[in-house]
Amino acid sequence: MSLNLTPLGDRVVIKPAEEEEKTAGGIYLPETASKDKPFKGEVMAVGRGKLNDKGERQPLEVKVGDKVIYSKYAGTEIKVNEQKLLIVREEDILAIH
Amino acid sequence: MSLNLTPLGDRVVIKPAEEEEKTAGGIYLPETASKDKPFKGEVMAVGRGKLNDKGERQPLEVKVGDKVIYSKYAGTEIKVNEQKLLIVREEDILAIH
Amino acid sequence: MSLNLTPLGDRVVIKPAEEEEKTAGGIYLPETASKDKPFKGEVMAVGRGKLNDKGERQPLEVKVGDKVIYSKYAGTEIKVNEQKLLIVREEDILAIH
Amino acid sequence: MSLNLTPLGDRVVIKPAEEEEKTAGGIYLPETASKDKPFKGEVMAVGRGKLNDKGERQPLEVKVGDKVIYSKYAGTEIKVNEQKLLIVREEDILAIH
Amino acid sequence: MSLNLTPLGDRVVIKPAEEEEKTAGGIYLPETASKDKPFKGEVMAVGRGKLNDKGERQPLEVKVGDKVIYSKYAGTEIKVNEQKLLIVREEDILAIH
Amino acid sequence: MSLNLTPLGDRVVIKPAEEEEKTAGGIYLPETASKDKPFKGEVMAVGRGKLNDKGERQPLEVKVGDKVIYSKYAGTEIKVNEQKLLIVREEDILAIH
Amino acid sequence: MSLNLTPLGDRVVIKPAEEEEKTAGGIYLPETASKDKPFKGEVMAVGRGKLNDKGERQPLEVKVGDKVIYSKYAGTEIKVNEQKLLIVREEDILAIH
């Protein structure tokens, strides 16, 4: 899937994992009521990073294709070609798996 | 449309998308009750950027003509020549599409 | 009108627009109940700017005579020679028109 | 009046204006219930300024003798030789007139 | 146990101590109702650290294999191969023992 | 009185003024219900100052023996050899008199 | 007592003073209901300090063996070999005596 969407700053576009991927790699994310409940997904696009005090962009740690565990608490849902996607800040990504 | 309006700092003037553009490019923004609900629009004018600690303006990532997805939560509505426009901070722009 | 008033730091003295100027330049500011409701006015005096970390004053973007759109939410009203004026921070000025 | 009182950091000692000075210079400060209500006064003493990141004192913009408009919201009242004075931060001074 | 999980930034993956380890090394963590109640565990993976203002990663103090005392207040629970793990920020680790 | 007590960082040890000193130097501190009510006292010991970003201690403005006006709102009371003392941050000292 | 416990960052391990030490050195800490109530103790271990913006550890002011006055408000209690200890940030230590 080619994605025509460039997130700004330290934002990342994530495709949430399908049901069958939810235990892939032996990783299981418990159901909780917490607003910080973690989810699995794949990075579809990354921003150029935030500007530091020297006026340079700070490149992100994640790259397109990374499988990640993220919190969607502060994310924004959109739909591109019927696919649900999420725009989050890299801050909301906990780990790469 | 020539726009006689220069936003200050990291502010951006956005023209909200018309009804018929709302699914352009296959991008669809779900209706939600969230205060961070995303919208589509076009960048009409950009500020010179915020000053960094060295006294330099940090240029914005977006430019005039960019089609963007933004949150209007903290924006200010104005009308120029009967056209509704919105002044937001670049921070409130999620992505370019 | 000569104004004997020097705002400190990043503050700006603004003369609110008269009724008849409120649609000048084709710009119309909708009536809202929002505390961030925008207003039109003219810059009468500007401060020398805030000090940055190097001990230098960061000059303001606006200058005397600029027609501006501002939010008066955090401003302070005073009267000079029967003219109502407002002291705001440059942060509260959205755009020059 | 010689004042034996040295404010610390970015603090300033102000002598509030007498009744008869309250419209001096054509400047009138409306009565409001706002906690940020402005007042007129004269600068009696200034601090050496805050330290910046380089360990240097950032000198104040106001100097002894300046007539100022200030907000006393966060100020501290003291009495020196029966004269009411106010210790405020320079931040609380809006303008010199 | 080889762990296929890379935490981002200053995050750390911790394996909580088993019951029998809870008094190992003579260290005992009292039961309290406090949300900051401390726990024992072992570091399984560490992030590359946060970026500083110069664009460099600030390496973590803890390393894989360290036995630590941590607060799980702000942590996120996941399960990898039936093993409960916790993703916390290094900030939430109090000490190495 | 020799004081065997070294405050840390930007903290200062103050001996509150006795009743008879409360109008010394013509300075009178009005009784108020404000939590920021000012008090008079003498500096008994000073810390080495806070570290700045360059790893240097920022020396305090006050020195041992200074007569000061301070707010005890955030201070901590202790007793040394039956003498009530107060440990405050230099930030809570308004002026030297 | 040798302590096998290394606090992280700017944290410090403190052994609270015994009853008989509570007036040692003529220092008496009044009983109050305040959450910032001060306590006496001895420093058992210190962290390597926080990283500054240049990536250097900022060494602590206190060292092992120092007798200190501290606030335990934000501290964490643990027990090592039946001895109650407290892990606090150096920020919570008011003075060395």
XYZ file of C-alpha atoms in Angstrom:
679
model
C 0.000 0.000 0.000
C 1.492 3.344 -1.024
C 0.488 6.051 1.413
C 0.102 9.626 0.240
C 0.288 11.158 3.696
C 3.232 12.958 5.344
C 2.893 13.471 9.086
C 4.376 16.698 10.508
C 7.160 16.983 13.080
C 7.503 13.951 15.346
C 4.236 12.397 14.232
C 3.885 8.860 12.881
C 1.132 7.148 10.843
C 0.341 3.666 12.150
C -1.779 0.835 10.682
C -3.347 -1.007 13.652
C -2.729 -4.771 13.684
C -5.456 -7.138 12.430
C -7.058 -9.576 14.863
C -4.881 -12.494 13.718
C -1.661 -10.509 14.302
C -2.492 -9.726 17.901
C -0.404 -12.532 19.337
C 2.281 -12.547 16.628
C 5.852 -12.923 17.935
C 4.507 -14.307 21.169
C 3.574 -10.803 22.294
C 0.192 -10.415 23.925
C -1.275 -7.099 25.074
C -3.687 -7.647 27.972
C -7.150 -6.086 27.805
C -7.358 -3.340 30.392
C -9.567 -0.406 31.077
C -6.547 1.875 31.283
C -6.506 4.860 28.977
C -2.885 3.930 28.241
C -3.807 0.437 27.030
C -1.158 -0.654 24.491
C -1.840 -1.736 20.884
C 0.156 -3.330 18.077
C 0.606 -1.825 14.641
C 2.892 -1.106 11.708
C 4.550 2.213 10.890
C 3.261 3.521 7.531
C 4.858 6.996 7.476
C 7.075 9.120 9.716
C 7.524 12.857 10.119
C 10.825 14.697 9.665
C 11.191 15.151 13.420
C 10.998 18.128 15.752
C 13.344 21.088 15.448
C 15.991 21.250 18.185
C 17.440 24.477 19.570
C 20.005 24.580 16.760
C 17.288 24.560 14.100
C 17.945 20.950 13.079
C 15.301 18.257 12.653
C 15.698 15.436 15.210
C 15.139 12.262 13.167
C 12.700 9.698 14.568
C 13.765 6.331 15.978
C 11.083 4.404 14.108
C 10.999 3.892 10.334
C 8.406 2.747 7.812
C 7.700 -0.972 8.174
C 8.558 -1.185 11.904
C 6.150 -3.288 13.951
C 5.423 -1.264 17.077
C 3.592 -1.286 20.384
C 1.872 2.040 20.926
C -0.638 3.815 23.093
C -3.436 5.373 21.058
C -4.649 7.549 23.900
C -3.670 10.824 22.225
C -3.839 9.631 18.628
C -6.156 10.713 15.815
C -8.045 8.184 13.675
C -8.403 8.662 9.929
C -9.376 6.356 7.040
C -7.370 6.083 3.820
C -8.872 3.884 1.077
C -11.102 2.158 3.634
C -8.060 1.334 5.843
C -8.231 2.685 9.408
C -5.003 4.505 10.292
C -3.846 6.387 13.354
C -1.688 9.502 13.605
C 0.287 9.541 16.890
C 3.395 11.248 18.213
C 6.527 9.092 18.410
C 6.331 9.723 22.162
C 3.294 7.408 22.198
C 5.239 4.480 20.723
C 6.566 2.266 23.510
C 8.680 -0.290 21.645
C 9.595 -1.928 18.334
C 9.064 -5.715 18.180
C -7.533 34.063 -4.246
C -4.891 36.502 -3.086
C -4.874 36.733 0.709
C -3.890 39.947 2.411
C -3.221 38.361 5.804
C 0.138 37.495 7.394
C -0.070 35.186 10.412
C 2.474 35.784 13.201
C 5.086 33.332 14.463
C 4.227 29.690 13.865
C 0.642 30.417 12.874
C -0.961 29.262 9.627
C -4.109 30.418 7.765
C -6.175 27.482 6.497
C -9.151 27.342 4.097
C -11.386 24.459 5.265
C -12.186 21.889 2.572
C -15.570 22.045 0.793
C -18.015 19.164 1.207
C -17.063 17.573 -2.129
C -13.360 17.504 -1.182
C -13.916 15.632 2.037
C -13.058 12.231 0.587
C -10.509 13.449 -1.967
C -7.373 11.278 -2.217
C -9.217 8.425 -0.596
C -8.822 10.098 2.798
C -11.867 10.088 5.011
C -12.019 11.745 8.445
C -14.537 9.964 10.681
C -17.165 12.018 12.509
C -16.393 11.936 16.211
C -17.380 13.891 19.250
C -13.729 14.345 20.178
C -12.511 17.895 20.615
C -9.484 16.855 18.545
C -11.608 15.778 15.566
C -9.479 16.203 12.414
C -10.421 18.333 9.371
C -9.095 18.818 5.851
C -8.021 22.133 4.386
C -5.567 24.091 2.291
C -2.774 26.327 3.564
C -3.403 29.949 2.478
C -0.613 31.746 4.404
C 2.170 30.849 6.820
C 3.980 32.797 9.537
C 7.729 33.382 9.622
C 8.141 30.831 12.427
C 9.014 31.066 16.112
C 12.303 32.501 17.312
C 14.754 29.892 18.625
C 17.269 30.534 21.411
C 19.749 31.928 18.894
C 17.305 34.589 17.732
C 16.589 32.877 14.413
C 13.135 32.213 12.966
C 12.387 28.465 12.707
C 10.746 28.098 9.279
C 7.492 26.144 9.129
C 7.190 22.701 7.535
C 4.026 23.583 5.620
C 3.851 26.013 2.693
C 1.091 27.846 0.842
C -0.950 25.427 -1.250
C -0.339 22.350 0.921
C -3.412 20.191 1.526
C -3.416 19.403 5.237
C -5.218 17.487 7.951
C -5.591 19.665 11.017
C -7.305 19.895 14.360
C -9.277 23.115 14.727
C -9.662 22.781 18.469
C -7.491 25.778 19.302
C -8.000 27.693 16.073
C -9.671 31.047 15.457
C -12.312 31.519 12.748
C -12.370 34.634 10.599
C -14.060 35.550 7.293
C -12.215 37.157 4.392
C -14.358 38.185 1.389
C -17.145 35.842 2.534
C -14.689 32.900 2.705
C -14.425 31.208 6.110
C -10.782 30.819 7.136
C -9.079 29.470 10.243
C -5.915 30.671 11.985
C -4.154 27.762 13.755
C -0.671 27.034 15.048
C 1.426 24.673 12.900
C 1.389 22.396 15.957
C -2.290 21.745 15.189
C -1.540 20.435 11.688
C -1.200 16.648 11.765
C -0.153 15.813 8.219
C 0.176 16.921 4.590
C -1.711 14.787 2.037
C -1.783 60.673 17.921
C 1.565 60.670 19.708
C 1.597 58.056 22.467
C 3.664 58.581 25.567
C 3.632 54.947 26.625
C 6.383 52.316 26.267
C 5.267 48.727 26.841
C 7.789 46.385 28.510
C 9.256 43.205 27.042
C 7.121 41.579 24.375
C 4.083 43.733 25.103
C 2.226 45.804 22.510
C -0.198 48.741 22.829
C -3.200 48.386 20.496
C -5.952 50.837 19.514
C -9.134 48.772 18.925
C -10.780 49.332 15.524
C -13.810 51.647 15.284
C -17.169 50.203 14.246
C -16.783 51.352 10.634
C -13.386 49.626 10.282
C -14.681 46.252 11.344
C -15.139 44.937 7.807
C -12.232 46.864 6.230
C -10.117 44.821 3.803
C -12.944 42.361 3.439
C -12.041 40.830 6.807
C -14.916 40.029 9.097
C -14.541 38.623 12.609
C -17.587 36.564 13.588
C -19.312 37.258 16.903
C -18.694 34.302 19.199
C -18.956 33.605 22.867
C -15.424 32.232 22.876
C -12.980 33.822 25.285
C -10.511 33.826 22.390
C -12.813 35.895 20.153
C -10.621 37.873 17.727
C -10.628 41.675 17.317
C -9.134 44.182 14.893
C -6.866 47.022 15.883
C -3.801 49.125 15.138
C -0.408 48.853 16.818
C 0.387 52.103 18.700
C 3.606 51.085 20.518
C 5.792 47.991 20.853
C 8.136 46.757 23.569
C 11.823 46.039 23.052
C 11.190 42.281 23.163
C 12.022 39.527 25.614
C 15.580 38.657 26.572
C 16.837 35.401 25.064
C 19.354 33.092 26.766
C 22.241 35.123 25.340
C 21.001 38.309 26.986
C 19.760 39.823 23.730
C 16.338 41.397 23.173
C 14.251 39.415 20.652
C 12.660 42.135 18.480
C 8.919 41.901 17.875
C 7.380 40.957 14.522
C 4.835 43.780 14.629
C 5.643 47.471 14.313
C 3.817 50.732 14.990
C 1.054 51.291 12.425
C 0.426 47.593 11.664
C -3.238 46.641 11.407
C -3.625 43.458 13.411
C -6.077 40.760 14.436
C -5.685 40.002 18.129
C -7.273 38.193 21.026
C -7.908 40.486 23.961
C -8.471 37.668 26.414
C -5.352 38.354 28.472
C -5.037 42.046 27.677
C -5.291 45.068 29.981
C -7.505 48.039 29.115
C -6.348 51.593 29.765
C -7.499 55.033 28.565
C -5.124 57.660 27.176
C -6.677 61.061 26.357
C -10.147 59.493 26.281
C -8.971 56.837 23.761
C -9.433 53.248 24.877
C -6.223 51.261 24.391
C -5.222 47.707 25.157
C -1.881 46.326 26.366
C -1.376 42.735 25.159
C 1.552 40.383 24.645
C 2.651 39.873 21.019
C 1.694 36.223 21.594
C -1.930 37.382 21.573
C -1.651 38.892 18.075
C -2.763 36.364 15.468
C -2.013 38.124 12.181
C -1.208 41.377 10.358
C -3.680 42.397 7.651
C 13.157 59.915 49.723
C 16.221 57.699 50.059
C 15.217 54.036 50.165
C 17.284 51.542 52.121
C 15.840 48.496 50.408
C 17.401 46.310 47.677
C 14.998 43.944 45.945
C 16.414 40.557 44.865
C 16.607 39.200 41.320
C 14.052 40.695 38.933
C 12.043 42.353 41.683
C 11.152 46.059 41.766
C 10.009 48.358 44.601
C 7.143 50.630 43.525
C 5.532 53.642 45.223
C 1.830 53.624 44.249
C 0.563 56.891 42.717
C -1.375 59.352 44.913
C -5.016 60.099 44.100
C -4.151 63.330 42.284
C -1.659 61.577 39.994
C -4.131 59.026 38.795
C -4.990 60.882 35.577
C -1.545 62.438 35.042
C -0.310 62.337 31.429
C -3.847 61.821 30.242
C -3.640 58.182 31.296
C -6.658 56.781 33.075
C -6.888 53.249 34.444
C -10.518 52.064 34.525
C -11.900 50.582 37.739
C -12.493 46.874 37.179
C -13.056 43.847 39.317
C -10.298 42.008 37.463
C -7.486 40.630 39.566
C -5.149 42.029 36.920
C -6.458 45.568 37.365
C -3.635 48.003 36.452
C -2.209 50.691 38.735
C 0.158 53.643 38.369
C 3.322 54.094 40.396
C 6.959 55.135 40.484
C 9.972 52.819 40.580
C 11.903 53.311 43.872
C 14.458 50.471 43.607
C 15.318 47.673 41.175
C 16.966 44.273 41.598
C 20.122 43.186 39.792
C 18.114 40.890 37.512
C 17.784 37.146 37.129
C 20.730 34.938 36.293
C 20.702 33.607 32.724
C 22.120 30.222 31.697
C 25.581 31.743 31.337
C 25.614 32.921 34.949
C 25.102 36.581 34.048
C 22.548 38.915 35.595
C 19.924 40.064 33.053
C 19.509 43.784 33.799
C 15.964 45.104 34.193
C 14.261 47.359 31.651
C 12.945 49.773 34.277
C 15.105 52.124 36.350
C 14.630 54.199 39.498
C 12.330 57.156 38.826
C 10.373 55.529 35.972
C 6.614 56.104 36.101
C 5.020 52.749 35.426
C 1.710 50.980 34.950
C 1.722 47.713 36.880
C -0.486 44.897 38.072
C -0.246 44.389 41.819
C -1.895 40.990 41.750
C 1.218 39.093 42.833
C 2.910 41.930 44.693
C 3.763 42.252 48.385
C 2.857 45.369 50.380
C 5.267 46.837 52.922
C 5.518 50.205 54.701
C 8.745 52.222 54.883
C 8.613 55.378 57.016
C 4.797 55.405 56.816
C 4.941 55.201 52.990
C 3.122 52.259 51.455
C 5.351 50.463 48.943
C 4.927 47.387 46.809
C 7.467 44.731 45.845
C 6.601 43.183 42.461
C 8.433 41.266 39.751
C 9.331 43.251 36.630
C 7.058 40.795 34.796
C 4.132 42.531 36.512
C 5.033 45.941 35.044
C 3.109 46.552 31.824
C 4.527 49.832 30.559
C 6.524 52.983 31.293
C 4.684 56.276 30.755
C 15.255 -15.812 27.454
C 15.981 -13.835 24.287
C 13.679 -10.831 24.023
C 12.635 -9.538 20.617
C 11.510 -6.134 21.890
C 13.324 -2.784 21.638
C 11.921 -0.040 23.848
C 12.054 3.516 22.451
C 13.899 6.485 23.921
C 14.487 6.243 27.676
C 12.158 3.284 28.136
C 13.155 -0.007 29.788
C 11.590 -3.501 29.686
C 11.481 -5.114 33.147
C 10.676 -8.690 34.237
C 8.980 -8.435 37.667
C 10.595 -10.557 40.398
C 9.027 -13.916 41.312
C 7.623 -14.379 44.814
C 10.744 -16.205 46.067
C 13.028 -13.355 44.922
C 11.142 -10.724 46.853
C 13.496 -10.736 49.819
C 16.674 -11.584 47.885
C 19.766 -9.607 48.971
C 18.086 -8.804 52.245
C 15.957 -6.179 50.503
C 12.311 -6.089 51.466
C 9.735 -3.741 49.899
C 6.932 -3.024 52.368
C 3.330 -3.446 51.223
C 1.708 -0.040 51.017
C -1.337 1.464 49.429
C 0.790 4.174 47.840
C 0.585 4.533 44.095
C 4.381 4.786 44.158
C 4.798 1.395 45.850
C 8.205 -0.032 44.815
C 8.774 -3.414 43.134
C 11.778 -5.594 42.291
C 12.637 -6.808 38.823
C 15.294 -7.477 36.221
C 16.115 -5.317 33.202
C 15.406 -7.262 29.966
C 15.941 -4.495 27.368
C 16.839 -0.809 27.329
C 16.127 2.007 24.866
C 18.811 4.082 23.164
C 18.059 7.051 25.386
C 16.466 10.455 24.843
C 17.906 12.983 22.416
C 19.615 15.933 24.109
C 19.708 19.457 22.692
C 22.766 18.587 20.610
C 20.936 15.748 18.859
C 22.807 13.026 20.759
C 21.197 10.050 22.497
C 21.702 10.134 26.280
C 22.581 6.540 27.195
C 20.677 4.962 30.082
C 22.242 4.185 33.461
C 20.761 0.683 33.640
C 21.771 -2.230 31.422
C 20.320 -5.641 30.571
C 20.602 -8.008 33.547
C 20.527 -5.296 36.240
C 18.347 -6.121 39.251
C 16.333 -2.994 39.964
C 13.806 -1.449 42.310
C 11.150 0.384 40.330
C 7.779 2.050 40.610
C 5.269 0.614 38.154
C 2.837 3.464 38.566
C 3.257 4.761 35.025
C 4.327 1.506 33.398
C 2.585 -0.578 30.740
C 2.074 -4.335 31.154
C 2.563 -6.716 28.232
C 3.019 -10.501 27.939
C 5.773 -12.098 25.865
C 5.681 -15.918 25.612
C 3.437 -16.094 28.687
C 5.927 -13.983 30.722
C 4.505 -10.777 32.220
C 6.767 -7.825 31.411
C 6.561 -4.129 32.122
C 7.631 -1.180 29.971
C 8.631 1.805 32.147
C 10.687 4.946 31.740
C 14.146 4.875 33.344
C 12.852 7.754 35.478
C 10.666 5.180 37.274
C 13.654 3.041 38.321
C 14.797 4.033 41.808
C 17.942 1.934 42.312
C 20.077 -1.012 41.176
C 20.677 -3.705 43.826
C 26.102 32.311 67.238
C 28.022 29.799 65.153
C 25.696 27.666 63.040
C 26.612 24.097 62.175
C 24.148 23.800 59.312
C 24.836 23.954 55.548
C 21.747 24.400 53.385
C 21.792 22.656 49.978
C 21.547 24.297 46.559
C 19.828 27.682 46.585
C 18.528 27.314 50.129
C 19.108 29.835 52.915
C 18.856 29.567 56.725
C 17.097 32.578 58.254
C 16.724 33.707 61.891
C 13.302 35.423 62.166
C 13.405 38.943 63.635
C 12.514 39.463 67.316
C 9.457 41.553 68.197
C 11.523 44.681 68.916
C 13.216 44.513 65.482
C 9.980 44.461 63.584
C 9.938 48.185 62.833
C 13.730 48.609 62.611
C 14.904 50.805 59.733
C 11.458 52.308 59.474
C 10.234 49.191 57.707
C 6.881 47.862 58.774
C 5.307 44.674 57.396
C 1.497 44.884 57.593
C -0.431 42.014 59.158
C -2.377 40.252 56.437
C -4.102 36.946 55.989
C -2.184 36.360 52.757
C -0.162 33.194 52.554
C 2.610 35.331 51.075
C 2.743 37.602 54.124
C 6.290 39.016 54.395
C 8.586 38.668 57.437
C 11.912 40.142 58.553
C 14.947 38.105 59.441
C 18.717 37.667 59.256
C 20.619 35.299 56.969
C 22.517 32.699 59.062
C 23.804 30.382 56.291
C 23.582 30.118 52.509
C 23.818 27.198 50.082
C 26.348 26.949 47.278
C 23.693 27.714 44.681
C 21.964 25.720 41.980
C 23.867 24.094 39.135
C 23.409 25.833 35.780
C 23.454 24.049 32.416
C 27.245 24.297 32.299
C 27.635 22.427 35.582
C 28.578 25.542 37.557
C 27.058 26.615 40.872
C 25.134 29.905 40.573
C 26.163 31.836 43.704
C 23.367 33.374 45.785
C 22.706 37.121 45.996
C 22.355 37.102 49.784
C 25.193 36.495 52.247
C 25.465 35.657 55.939
C 24.465 38.656 58.068
C 22.116 40.227 55.521
C 18.858 41.554 56.965
C 16.119 40.369 54.656
C 12.392 40.488 53.994
C 11.121 37.035 53.113
C 7.995 35.001 52.605
C 7.926 31.919 54.792
C 5.118 30.282 52.854
C 7.252 27.452 51.518
C 9.852 27.420 54.277
C 10.668 24.713 56.828
C 10.968 25.497 60.541
C 13.686 23.922 62.658
C 15.155 24.667 66.092
C 18.903 24.906 66.751
C 19.945 25.410 70.399
C 16.426 26.631 71.269
C 16.576 29.236 68.450
C 13.795 28.992 65.862
C 15.247 29.052 62.363
C 13.741 28.778 58.897
C 15.098 27.087 55.789
C 13.793 28.792 52.628
C 14.816 29.028 48.999
C 16.482 32.292 47.942
C 13.491 32.696 45.607
C 11.404 33.367 48.732
C 13.557 36.321 49.795
C 12.068 39.565 48.464
C 14.660 42.165 49.449
C 17.699 43.075 51.553
C 17.252 46.065 53.895
C 26.895 -1.480 57.365
C 27.813 -2.086 53.726
C 24.917 -1.240 51.426
C 24.438 -3.117 48.168
C 22.130 -0.531 46.622
C 22.943 2.086 43.962
C 20.321 4.799 43.555
C 19.809 6.156 40.009
C 20.315 9.732 38.827
C 19.985 12.326 41.569
C 18.543 9.910 44.106
C 19.967 9.318 47.577
C 19.522 6.456 50.083
C 18.998 7.739 53.642
C 18.972 5.930 57.000
C 16.471 7.769 59.236
C 17.878 8.883 62.604
C 17.144 6.817 65.738
C 15.094 8.367 68.537
C 18.188 9.243 70.619
C 19.782 11.131 67.693
C 16.826 13.406 67.187
C 18.245 16.290 69.192
C 21.912 15.632 68.351
C 23.921 18.780 67.576
C 21.310 20.882 69.295
C 19.055 20.540 66.267
C 15.406 19.870 66.976
C 12.770 19.306 64.273
C 9.338 20.369 65.548
C 6.412 17.985 65.178
C 4.008 19.388 62.627
C 1.171 18.111 60.533
C 2.792 19.548 57.420
C 3.450 17.139 54.579
C 6.879 18.768 54.308
C 7.773 17.936 57.912
C 11.593 17.626 58.135
C 13.493 14.566 59.389
C 17.097 13.744 60.299
C 19.099 10.950 58.746
C 22.411 9.759 57.348
C 23.332 9.389 53.683
C 24.037 5.694 52.886
C 24.424 5.875 49.075
C 24.226 8.519 46.342
C 23.410 8.364 42.641
C 25.735 9.528 39.880
C 23.644 12.627 39.285
C 21.353 13.828 36.514
C 22.589 14.317 32.968
C 22.916 17.970 31.937
C 22.363 19.266 28.406
C 25.967 18.468 27.510
C 25.536 14.788 28.411
C 27.536 15.078 31.641
C 26.451 13.756 35.041
C 25.916 16.585 37.572
C 27.515 15.250 40.774
C 25.459 15.489 43.963
C 26.267 17.883 46.806
C 25.832 15.237 49.505
C 28.147 12.269 50.050
C 27.970 8.992 51.972
C 28.146 9.612 55.717
C 26.642 13.123 55.629
C 24.100 13.822 58.377
C 21.176 15.520 56.673
C 17.806 17.137 57.252
C 15.328 15.952 54.640
C 11.668 15.918 53.736
C 10.366 12.424 53.148
C 7.207 13.584 51.453
C 8.137 12.167 48.040
C 10.448 9.417 49.238
C 10.085 5.635 48.970
C 10.544 3.355 51.996
C 12.408 0.057 51.675
C 13.955 -2.353 54.196
C 17.471 -3.745 53.838
C 18.513 -6.357 56.425
C 15.726 -5.230 58.762
C 16.922 -1.595 58.548
C 14.339 0.918 57.305
C 15.817 3.076 54.558
C 14.409 5.823 52.363
C 15.127 6.625 48.728
C 14.660 10.357 48.037
C 15.808 12.845 45.428
C 18.615 15.182 46.479
C 16.077 17.973 45.926
C 14.317 16.731 49.072
C 17.412 17.219 51.251
C 17.303 20.633 52.917
C 20.667 20.831 54.676
C 23.760 19.023 55.957
C 24.418 19.343 59.701
